Amino acid sequence: MDHFDIKLLDALQRDGRLTNNELAEKVGLSPSQCSRRRSQLEEEGAIRGYHAALEPGALGFGVIAFVQVTLATHSPDNARRFQQLVERVDEVQEAFAVTGEADYLVKMVAPDLPSLATLLNDIFLPHESVAHVRSSIALTTLKDSRLLPVSRKASHR
């Protein structure tokens, strides 16, 4: 990956709707070279996909919660059952296996606190894989970015 790929990735992560000609102009390549590089980055998995970033509050999801989950037992089967749970619950935005006291950290959205309570009390807590949950509600969002510091990566080479 060279500096052109880095510039291409940075431009696309900031605006995935750029046309090939607009992207080529930003990166400093011909449109054909730019198209070839973009295709290669997609094939290699550096670009996972393209999407629109939606505003949760504007769509009625006024609550963001971070939930620490401790598993009932630590086994591959139980971990798989928990993964299947988070995959089927649409309100789960992100889920990570973590170090520390909890086994997982889960980011959820909900329309309101009663809806979050239903998710936790009726879906997560009764699930066979889960022993304990501890939730924290986001009061304000200080930063919400999916941008990776790819230009910084290029400068550390």
CSV table of N, CA and C in Angstrom, one decimal:
chain,number,residue,atom,x,y,z
A,1,MET,N,0.9,-1.2,0.0
A,1,MET,CA,0.0,0.0,0.0
A,1,MET,C,0.9,1.2,0.0
A,2,ASP,N,0.7,2.1,-1.0
A,2,ASP,CA,1.5,3.3,-1.1
A,2,ASP,C,0.7,4.5,-0.7
A,3,HIS,N,1.4,5.7,-0.9
A,3,HIS,CA,0.7,6.9,-0.5
A,3,HIS,C,-0.6,7.2,-1.3
A,4,PHE,N,-0.6,6.7,-2.6
A,4,PHE,CA,-1.8,6.9,-3.4
A,4,PHE,C,-3.0,6.1,-2.8
A,5,ASP,N,-2.7,4.9,-2.4
A,5,ASP,CA,-3.7,4.1,-1.8
A,5,ASP,C,-4.2,4.7,-0.5
A,6,ILE,N,-3.3,5.2,0.3
A,6,ILE,CA,-3.7,5.9,1.6
A,6,ILE,C,-4.6,7.1,1.3
A,7,LYS,N,-4.2,7.9,0.3
A,7,LYS,CA,-5.0,9.1,-0.1
A,7,LYS,C,-6.4,8.6,-0.6
A,8,LEU,N,-6.4,7.6,-1.3
A,8,LEU,CA,-7.7,7.1,-1.9
A,8,LEU,C,-8.6,6.6,-0.7
A,9,LEU,N,-8.0,5.8,0.2
A,9,LEU,CA,-8.8,5.3,1.3
A,9,LEU,C,-9.3,6.5,2.2
A,10,ASP,N,-8.5,7.4,2.4
A,10,ASP,CA,-8.9,8.6,3.3
A,10,ASP,C,-10.0,9.4,2.6
A,11,ALA,N,-9.9,9.6,1.3
A,11,ALA,CA,-10.9,10.3,0.6
A,11,ALA,C,-12.3,9.6,0.6
A,12,LEU,N,-12.2,8.2,0.4
A,12,LEU,CA,-13.4,7.4,0.4
A,12,LEU,C,-14.1,7.3,1.7
A,13,GLN,N,-13.3,7.2,2.8
A,13,GLN,CA,-13.9,7.1,4.1
A,13,GLN,C,-14.6,8.4,4.5
A,14,ARG,N,-14.1,9.5,4.0
A,14,ARG,CA,-14.7,10.8,4.3
A,14,ARG,C,-16.0,11.0,3.4
A,15,ASP,N,-16.0,10.5,2.2
A,15,ASP,CA,-17.1,10.6,1.3
A,15,ASP,C,-17.2,9.5,0.3
A,16,GLY,N,-17.9,8.4,0.7
A,16,GLY,CA,-18.0,7.2,-0.1
A,16,GLY,C,-18.8,7.4,-1.4
A,17,ARG,N,-19.4,8.6,-1.6
A,17,ARG,CA,-20.2,8.9,-2.8
A,17,ARG,C,-19.3,9.6,-3.9
A,18,LEU,N,-18.1,9.7,-3.7
A,18,LEU,CA,-17.2,10.3,-4.7
A,18,LEU,C,-17.3,9.5,-6.0
A,19,THR,N,-17.4,10.2,-7.1
A,19,THR,CA,-17.3,9.5,-8.4
A,19,THR,C,-15.9,9.2,-8.6
A,20,ASN,N,-15.6,8.3,-9.6
A,20,ASN,CA,-14.3,7.9,-9.9
A,20,ASN,C,-13.4,9.1,-10.3
A,21,ASN,N,-14.0,10.0,-11.1
A,21,ASN,CA,-13.3,11.2,-11.6
A,21,ASN,C,-13.0,12.1,-10.4
A,22,GLU,N,-13.9,12.3,-9.5
A,22,GLU,CA,-13.7,13.2,-8.3
A,22,GLU,C,-12.6,12.6,-7.5
A,23,LEU,N,-12.7,11.3,-7.3
A,23,LEU,CA,-11.7,10.6,-6.5
A,23,LEU,C,-10.3,10.7,-7.1
A,24,ALA,N,-10.2,10.5,-8.4
A,24,ALA,CA,-8.9,10.6,-9.1
A,24,ALA,C,-8.3,12.0,-9.0
A,25,GLU,N,-9.2,13.0,-9.0
A,25,GLU,CA,-8.7,14.4,-8.9
A,25,GLU,C,-8.1,14.6,-7.5
A,26,LYS,N,-8.8,14.1,-6.5
A,26,LYS,CA,-8.3,14.3,-5.1
A,26,LYS,C,-7.0,13.5,-4.8
A,27,VAL,N,-6.9,12.3,-5.4
A,27,VAL,CA,-5.7,11.5,-5.2
A,27,VAL,C,-4.5,11.8,-6.0
A,28,GLY,N,-4.8,12.4,-7.2
A,28,GLY,CA,-3.7,12.8,-8.1
A,28,GLY,C,-3.4,11.6,-9.1
A,29,LEU,N,-4.3,10.8,-9.5
A,29,LEU,CA,-4.1,9.8,-10.4
A,29,LEU,C,-5.1,9.9,-11.6
A,30,SER,N,-4.9,9.2,-12.6
A,30,SER,CA,-5.8,9.1,-13.7
A,30,SER,C,-7.1,8.3,-13.3
A,31,PRO,N,-8.2,8.6,-13.8
A,31,PRO,CA,-9.4,7.8,-13.4
A,31,PRO,C,-9.3,6.3,-13.6
A,32,SER,N,-8.6,5.9,-14.6
A,32,SER,CA,-8.4,4.4,-14.8
A,32,SER,C,-7.5,3.8,-13.7
A,33,GLN,N,-6.4,4.5,-13.4
A,33,GLN,CA,-5.5,4.1,-12.3
A,33,GLN,C,-6.3,4.0,-11.0
A,34,CYS,N,-7.1,5.1,-10.8
A,34,CYS,CA,-7.8,5.2,-9.5
A,34,CYS,C,-8.9,4.0,-9.4
A,35,SER,N,-9.5,3.8,-10.5
A,35,SER,CA,-10.5,2.7,-10.5
A,35,SER,C,-9.9,1.3,-10.3
A,36,ARG,N,-8.7,1.1,-10.9
A,36,ARG,CA,-8.0,-0.2,-10.7
A,36,ARG,C,-7.6,-0.3,-9.2
A,37,ARG,N,-7.0,0.8,-8.6
A,37,ARG,CA,-6.6,0.7,-7.2
A,37,ARG,C,-7.8,0.5,-6.3
A,38,ARG,N,-8.9,1.2,-6.5
A,38,ARG,CA,-10.1,1.0,-5.7
A,38,ARG,C,-10.6,-0.4,-5.7
A,39,SER,N,-10.6,-1.0,-6.9
A,39,SER,CA,-11.0,-2.4,-7.1
A,39,SER,C,-10.1,-3.3,-6.3
A,40,GLN,N,-8.8,-3.1,-6.4
A,40,GLN,CA,-7.8,-3.9,-5.7
A,40,GLN,C,-8.0,-3.8,-4.2
A,41,LEU,N,-8.2,-2.6,-3.7
A,41,LEU,CA,-8.4,-2.4,-2.3
A,41,LEU,C,-9.7,-3.1,-1.8
A,42,GLU,N,-10.7,-3.1,-2.6
A,42,GLU,CA,-12.0,-3.8,-2.3
A,42,GLU,C,-11.7,-5.3,-2.2
A,43,GLU,N,-11.0,-5.8,-3.2
A,43,GLU,CA,-10.7,-7.3,-3.3
A,43,GLU,C,-9.8,-7.7,-2.1
A,44,GLU,N,-8.9,-6.9,-1.7
A,44,GLU,CA,-8.0,-7.2,-0.6
A,44,GLU,C,-8.7,-7.1,0.8
A,45,GLY,N,-9.9,-6.5,0.8
A,45,GLY,CA,-10.7,-6.3,2.1
A,45,GLY,C,-10.4,-5.0,2.8
A,46,ALA,N,-9.5,-4.1,2.3
A,46,ALA,CA,-9.2,-2.9,2.9
A,46,ALA,C,-10.5,-2.0,2.9
A,47,ILE,N,-11.3,-2.1,1.9
A,47,ILE,CA,-12.6,-1.4,1.8
A,47,ILE,C,-13.7,-2.5,2.0
A,48,ARG,N,-14.4,-2.4,3.2
A,48,ARG,CA,-15.4,-3.4,3.5
A,48,ARG,C,-16.7,-3.1,2.8
A,49,GLY,N,-17.0,-1.9,2.5
A,49,GLY,CA,-18.3,-1.6,1.9
A,49,GLY,C,-18.5,-0.1,1.9
A,50,TYR,N,-19.7,0.3,1.4
A,50,TYR,CA,-20.1,1.7,1.3
A,50,TYR,C,-21.5,1.8,2.0
A,51,HIS,N,-21.7,2.9,2.7
A,51,HIS,CA,-23.0,3.1,3.4
A,51,HIS,C,-23.2,4.6,3.7
A,52,ALA,N,-24.5,4.8,4.0
A,52,ALA,CA,-24.8,6.2,4.5
A,52,ALA,C,-24.8,6.2,6.0
A,53,ALA,N,-24.2,7.2,6.6
A,53,ALA,CA,-24.2,7.4,8.0
A,53,ALA,C,-25.5,8.0,8.5
A,54,LEU,N,-26.3,7.3,9.2
A,54,LEU,CA,-27.6,7.8,9.7
A,54,LEU,C,-27.5,8.4,11.1
A,55,GLU,N,-28.3,9.4,11.3
A,55,GLU,CA,-28.4,10.1,12.6
A,55,GLU,C,-29.4,9.4,13.5
A,56,PRO,N,-28.9,8.7,14.6
A,56,PRO,CA,-29.9,7.9,15.4
A,56,PRO,C,-31.0,8.8,16.0
A,57,GLY,N,-30.7,9.9,16.5
A,57,GLY,CA,-31.7,10.8,17.1
A,57,GLY,C,-32.8,11.2,16.2
A,58,ALA,N,-32.4,11.5,14.9
A,58,ALA,CA,-33.4,11.9,13.9
A,58,ALA,C,-34.3,10.8,13.5
A,59,LEU,N,-33.9,9.6,13.8
A,59,LEU,CA,-34.7,8.4,13.4
A,59,LEU,C,-35.4,7.8,14.6
A,60,GLY,N,-35.4,8.5,15.7
A,60,GLY,CA,-36.1,8.0,16.9
A,60,GLY,C,-35.3,7.1,17.9
A,61,PHE,N,-34.0,7.0,17.7
A,61,PHE,CA,-33.2,6.2,18.6
A,61,PHE,C,-32.5,7.2,19.5
A,62,GLY,N,-33.2,7.6,20.6
A,62,GLY,CA,-32.7,8.6,21.5
A,62,GLY,C,-31.7,8.1,22.6
A,63,VAL,N,-31.6,6.8,22.7
A,63,VAL,CA,-30.8,6.2,23.8
A,63,VAL,C,-29.7,5.4,23.2
A,64,ILE,N,-28.4,5.7,23.6
A,64,ILE,CA,-27.3,4.9,23.2
A,64,ILE,C,-26.8,4.3,24.6
A,65,ALA,N,-26.6,3.0,24.6
A,65,ALA,CA,-26.1,2.4,25.8
A,65,ALA,C,-24.9,1.5,25.5
A,66,PHE,N,-24.0,1.4,26.5
A,66,PHE,CA,-22.9,0.6,26.4
A,66,PHE,C,-23.1,-0.5,27.5
A,67,VAL,N,-23.1,-1.7,27.1
A,67,VAL,CA,-23.5,-2.8,28.0
A,67,VAL,C,-22.3,-3.8,28.1
A,68,GLN,N,-21.9,-4.0,29.4
A,68,GLN,CA,-20.8,-5.0,29.7
A,68,GLN,C,-21.5,-6.3,29.9
A,69,VAL,N,-21.1,-7.3,29.3
A,69,VAL,CA,-21.7,-8.6,29.4
A,69,VAL,C,-20.7,-9.6,29.9
A,70,THR,N,-21.1,-10.4,31.0
A,70,THR,CA,-20.3,-11.5,31.5
A,70,THR,C,-21.0,-12.8,31.1
A,71,LEU,N,-20.3,-13.7,30.5
A,71,LEU,CA,-20.9,-15.0,30.1
A,71,LEU,C,-21.2,-15.9,31.3
A,72,ALA,N,-22.2,-16.7,31.2
A,72,ALA,CA,-22.5,-17.7,32.2
A,72,ALA,C,-21.4,-18.8,32.3
A,73,THR,N,-20.9,-19.2,31.2
A,73,THR,CA,-19.8,-20.2,31.2
A,73,THR,C,-18.8,-19.8,30.1
A,74,HIS,N,-17.6,-20.1,30.3
A,74,HIS,CA,-16.6,-19.8,29.3
A,74,HIS,C,-16.2,-21.0,28.5
A,75,SER,N,-16.9,-21.1,27.4
A,75,SER,CA,-16.7,-22.3,26.4
A,75,SER,C,-16.9,-21.8,25.0
A,76,PRO,N,-16.3,-22.4,24.1
A,76,PRO,CA,-16.6,-22.0,22.7
A,76,PRO,C,-18.1,-22.1,22.3
A,77,ASP,N,-18.8,-23.1,22.8
A,77,ASP,CA,-20.2,-23.1,22.4
A,77,ASP,C,-21.0,-22.0,23.0
A,78,ASN,N,-20.7,-21.6,24.2
A,78,ASN,CA,-21.4,-20.5,24.9
A,78,ASN,C,-21.0,-19.1,24.2
A,79,ALA,N,-19.8,-19.0,23.8
A,79,ALA,CA,-19.4,-17.8,23.1
A,79,ALA,C,-20.1,-17.7,21.8
A,80,ARG,N,-20.2,-18.8,21.1
A,80,ARG,CA,-21.0,-18.9,19.8
A,80,ARG,C,-22.4,-18.5,20.0
A,81,ARG,N,-23.1,-19.0,21.1
A,81,ARG,CA,-24.5,-18.7,21.3
A,81,ARG,C,-24.6,-17.2,21.6
A,82,PHE,N,-23.7,-16.6,22.3
A,82,PHE,CA,-23.7,-15.1,22.6
A,82,PHE,C,-23.5,-14.4,21.3
A,83,GLN,N,-22.6,-14.8,20.4
A,83,GLN,CA,-22.4,-14.1,19.1
A,83,GLN,C,-23.7,-14.2,18.3
A,84,GLN,N,-24.4,-15.3,18.3
A,84,GLN,CA,-25.6,-15.5,17.6
A,84,GLN,C,-26.7,-14.5,18.1
A,85,LEU,N,-26.7,-14.3,19.4
A,85,LEU,CA,-27.6,-13.4,20.0
A,85,LEU,C,-27.4,-12.0,19.5
A,86,VAL,N,-26.1,-11.5,19.6
A,86,VAL,CA,-25.9,-10.1,19.2
A,86,VAL,C,-26.1,-9.9,17.7
A,87,GLU,N,-25.9,-11.0,16.9
A,87,GLU,CA,-26.1,-10.9,15.4
A,87,GLU,C,-27.6,-10.7,15.1
A,88,ARG,N,-28.5,-11.3,15.9
A,88,ARG,CA,-29.9,-11.2,15.6
A,88,ARG,C,-30.6,-10.0,16.2
A,89,VAL,N,-30.0,-9.3,17.1
A,89,VAL,CA,-30.6,-8.2,17.7
A,89,VAL,C,-30.2,-6.9,17.0
A,90,ASP,N,-31.1,-6.3,16.2
A,90,ASP,CA,-30.8,-5.2,15.4
A,90,ASP,C,-30.4,-4.0,16.1
A,91,GLU,N,-30.8,-3.8,17.4
A,91,GLU,CA,-30.4,-2.7,18.2
A,91,GLU,C,-28.9,-2.7,18.6
A,92,VAL,N,-28.3,-3.9,18.5
A,92,VAL,CA,-26.9,-4.0,18.8
A,92,VAL,C,-26.1,-3.4,17.6
A,93,GLN,N,-25.4,-2.3,17.8
A,93,GLN,CA,-24.6,-1.7,16.8
A,93,GLN,C,-23.2,-2.2,16.7
A,94,GLU,N,-22.6,-2.5,17.8
A,94,GLU,CA,-21.2,-3.0,17.8
A,94,GLU,C,-21.1,-3.9,19.0
A,95,ALA,N,-20.2,-4.9,18.9
A,95,ALA,CA,-20.0,-5.8,20.0
A,95,ALA,C,-18.5,-6.3,19.9
A,96,PHE,N,-17.9,-6.2,21.1
A,96,PHE,CA,-16.4,-6.6,21.1
A,96,PHE,C,-16.2,-7.6,22.3
A,97,ALA,N,-15.3,-8.5,22.0
A,97,ALA,CA,-14.8,-9.3,23.1
A,97,ALA,C,-13.7,-8.5,23.7
A,98,VAL,N,-13.7,-8.3,25.1
A,98,VAL,CA,-12.8,-7.4,25.7
A,98,VAL,C,-12.0,-8.1,26.9
A,99,THR,N,-11.0,-7.4,27.3
A,99,THR,CA,-10.3,-7.8,28.5
A,99,THR,C,-10.9,-7.1,29.7
A,100,GLY,N,-10.6,-7.6,30.9
A,100,GLY,CA,-11.1,-7.0,32.1
A,100,GLY,C,-12.2,-7.8,32.8
A,101,GLU,N,-13.0,-7.2,33.6
A,101,GLU,CA,-14.0,-7.9,34.3
A,101,GLU,C,-15.1,-8.5,33.5
A,102,ALA,N,-15.6,-7.8,32.4
A,102,ALA,CA,-16.6,-8.3,31.5
A,102,ALA,C,-16.0,-9.1,30.4
A,103,ASP,N,-16.8,-9.9,29.7
A,103,ASP,CA,-16.3,-10.6,28.6
A,103,ASP,C,-16.5,-9.9,27.3
A,104,TYR,N,-17.6,-9.1,27.2
A,104,TYR,CA,-18.0,-8.4,26.0
A,104,TYR,C,-18.4,-7.0,26.3
A,105,LEU,N,-18.2,-6.1,25.4
A,105,LEU,CA,-18.8,-4.7,25.5
A,105,LEU,C,-19.7,-4.5,24.2
A,106,VAL,N,-20.9,-4.2,24.5
A,106,VAL,CA,-21.9,-4.1,23.4
A,106,VAL,C,-22.5,-2.7,23.4
A,107,LYS,N,-22.5,-2.1,22.2
A,107,LYS,CA,-23.1,-0.8,22.0
A,107,LYS,C,-24.5,-1.0,21.4
A,108,MET,N,-25.5,-0.4,22.0
A,108,MET,CA,-26.9,-0.6,21.6
A,108,MET,C,-27.6,0.8,21.4
A,109,VAL,N,-28.6,0.8,20.6
A,109,VAL,CA,-29.4,2.0,20.5
A,109,VAL,C,-30.8,1.5,20.8
A,110,ALA,N,-31.6,2.5,21.3
A,110,ALA,CA,-33.0,2.2,21.6
A,110,ALA,C,-33.8,3.5,21.5
A,111,PRO,N,-35.1,3.4,21.3
A,111,PRO,CA,-35.9,4.7,21.2
A,111,PRO,C,-35.9,5.4,22.5
A,112,ASP,N,-36.0,4.6,23.6
A,112,ASP,CA,-36.2,5.3,24.9
A,112,ASP,C,-35.7,4.3,26.0
A,113,LEU,N,-35.7,4.7,27.3
A,113,LEU,CA,-35.3,3.9,28.4
A,113,LEU,C,-36.2,2.6,28.6
A,114,PRO,N,-37.5,2.7,28.5
A,114,PRO,CA,-38.3,1.5,28.6
A,114,PRO,C,-37.9,0.5,27.5
A,115,SER,N,-37.6,0.9,26.3
A,115,SER,CA,-37.3,0.0,25.3
A,115,SER,C,-35.9,-0.7,25.6
A,116,LEU,N,-35.0,0.1,26.1
A,116,LEU,CA,-33.7,-0.5,26.5
A,116,LEU,C,-33.9,-1.5,27.6
A,117,ALA,N,-34.7,-1.2,28.6
A,117,ALA,CA,-35.0,-2.1,29.7
A,117,ALA,C,-35.6,-3.4,29.1
A,118,THR,N,-36.4,-3.3,28.1
A,118,THR,CA,-37.0,-4.5,27.5
A,118,THR,C,-35.9,-5.3,26.9
A,119,LEU,N,-35.0,-4.7,26.1
A,119,LEU,CA,-33.9,-5.4,25.5
A,119,LEU,C,-33.0,-6.1,26.5
A,120,LEU,N,-32.7,-5.4,27.6
A,120,LEU,CA,-31.8,-6.0,28.6
A,120,LEU,C,-32.5,-7.1,29.4
A,121,ASN,N,-33.8,-6.8,29.9
A,121,ASN,CA,-34.5,-7.7,30.8
A,121,ASN,C,-35.2,-8.9,30.1
A,122,ASP,N,-35.6,-8.7,28.9
A,122,ASP,CA,-36.3,-9.7,28.2
A,122,ASP,C,-35.6,-10.5,27.1
A,123,ILE,N,-34.4,-9.9,26.7
A,123,ILE,CA,-33.7,-10.6,25.6
A,123,ILE,C,-32.3,-11.0,26.1
A,124,PHE,N,-31.6,-10.1,26.7
A,124,PHE,CA,-30.2,-10.4,27.1
A,124,PHE,C,-30.1,-11.2,28.4
A,125,LEU,N,-30.7,-10.7,29.5
A,125,LEU,CA,-30.5,-11.4,30.8
A,125,LEU,C,-31.1,-12.8,30.8
A,126,PRO,N,-32.2,-13.1,30.1
A,126,PRO,CA,-32.7,-14.5,30.1
A,126,PRO,C,-31.9,-15.4,29.2
A,127,HIS,N,-31.1,-14.9,28.3
A,127,HIS,CA,-30.4,-15.7,27.4
A,127,HIS,C,-29.5,-16.7,28.1
A,128,GLU,N,-29.4,-17.9,27.6
A,128,GLU,CA,-28.7,-19.0,28.3
A,128,GLU,C,-27.2,-18.7,28.4
A,129,SER,N,-26.6,-17.9,27.5
A,129,SER,CA,-25.2,-17.6,27.5
A,129,SER,C,-24.8,-16.5,28.5
A,130,VAL,N,-25.7,-15.7,29.0
A,130,VAL,CA,-25.4,-14.5,29.7
A,130,VAL,C,-25.6,-14.8,31.2
A,131,ALA,N,-24.6,-14.3,32.0
A,131,ALA,CA,-24.7,-14.4,33.5
A,131,ALA,C,-25.1,-13.0,34.0
A,132,HIS,N,-24.5,-12.0,33.5
A,132,HIS,CA,-24.6,-10.6,34.1
A,132,HIS,C,-24.4,-9.6,33.0
A,133,VAL,N,-25.2,-8.5,33.2
A,133,VAL,CA,-25.0,-7.3,32.3
A,133,VAL,C,-25.0,-6.1,33.2
A,134,ARG,N,-24.2,-5.1,32.7
A,134,ARG,CA,-24.1,-3.8,33.4
A,134,ARG,C,-24.1,-2.8,32.3
A,135,SER,N,-25.1,-1.9,32.4
A,135,SER,CA,-25.2,-0.9,31.3
A,135,SER,C,-24.8,0.5,31.8
A,136,SER,N,-24.4,1.3,30.8
A,136,SER,CA,-24.1,2.7,31.0
A,136,SER,C,-24.8,3.4,29.8
A,137,ILE,N,-25.5,4.5,30.2
A,137,ILE,CA,-26.2,5.3,29.2
A,137,ILE,C,-25.4,6.5,28.7
A,138,ALA,N,-25.2,6.7,27.4
A,138,ALA,CA,-24.5,7.8,27.0
A,138,ALA,C,-25.4,9.1,27.2
A,139,LEU,N,-24.8,10.1,27.9
A,139,LEU,CA,-25.5,11.3,28.1
A,139,LEU,C,-25.4,12.3,27.0
A,140,THR,N,-24.2,12.4,26.5
A,140,THR,CA,-23.9,13.2,25.3
A,140,THR,C,-22.9,12.5,24.4
A,141,THR,N,-22.8,12.8,23.2
A,141,THR,CA,-21.8,12.3,22.3
A,141,THR,C,-20.8,13.4,22.1
A,142,LEU,N,-19.5,13.1,22.5
A,142,LEU,CA,-18.5,14.0,22.3
A,142,LEU,C,-17.8,13.9,20.9
A,143,LYS,N,-17.7,12.6,20.4
A,143,LYS,CA,-17.2,12.4,19.1
A,143,LYS,C,-17.8,11.1,18.6
A,144,ASP,N,-18.2,11.1,17.3
A,144,ASP,CA,-18.7,9.9,16.7
A,144,ASP,C,-18.1,9.9,15.3
A,145,SER,N,-17.1,9.1,15.2
A,145,SER,CA,-16.3,9.0,13.9
A,145,SER,C,-16.0,7.6,13.6
A,146,ARG,N,-16.1,7.2,12.4
A,146,ARG,CA,-15.6,5.9,11.9
A,146,ARG,C,-14.4,6.1,11.1
A,147,LEU,N,-13.8,7.3,11.1
A,147,LEU,CA,-12.7,7.6,10.2
A,147,LEU,C,-11.4,7.0,10.9
A,148,LEU,N,-10.7,6.2,10.1
A,148,LEU,CA,-9.4,5.7,10.6
A,148,LEU,C,-8.3,6.7,10.3
A,149,PRO,N,-7.3,6.9,11.1
A,149,PRO,CA,-6.2,7.8,10.9
A,149,PRO,C,-5.2,7.3,9.8
A,150,VAL,N,-5.7,7.0,8.6
A,150,VAL,CA,-4.8,6.4,7.6
A,150,VAL,C,-3.7,7.3,7.2
A,151,SER,N,-3.9,8.6,7.2
A,151,SER,CA,-2.8,9.5,6.8
A,151,SER,C,-1.7,9.5,7.8
A,152,ARG,N,-2.0,9.3,9.1
A,152,ARG,CA,-1.0,9.2,10.1
A,152,ARG,C,-0.2,7.9,9.9
A,153,LYS,N,-0.9,6.8,9.5
A,153,LYS,CA,-0.2,5.5,9.3
A,153,LYS,C,0.8,5.7,8.2
A,154,ALA,N,0.5,6.4,7.2
A,154,ALA,CA,1.4,6.6,6.0
A,154,ALA,C,2.6,7.4,6.5
A,155,SER,N,2.5,8.3,7.4
A,155,SER,CA,3.6,9.2,7.8
A,155,SER,C,4.5,8.4,8.8
A,156,HIS,N,4.1,7.3,9.3
A,156,HIS,CA,4.9,6.5,10.2
A,156,HIS,C,5.7,5.4,9.5
A,157,ARG,N,5.7,5.4,8.2
A,157,ARG,CA,6.4,4.3,7.5
A,157,ARG,C,7.9,4.6,7.3
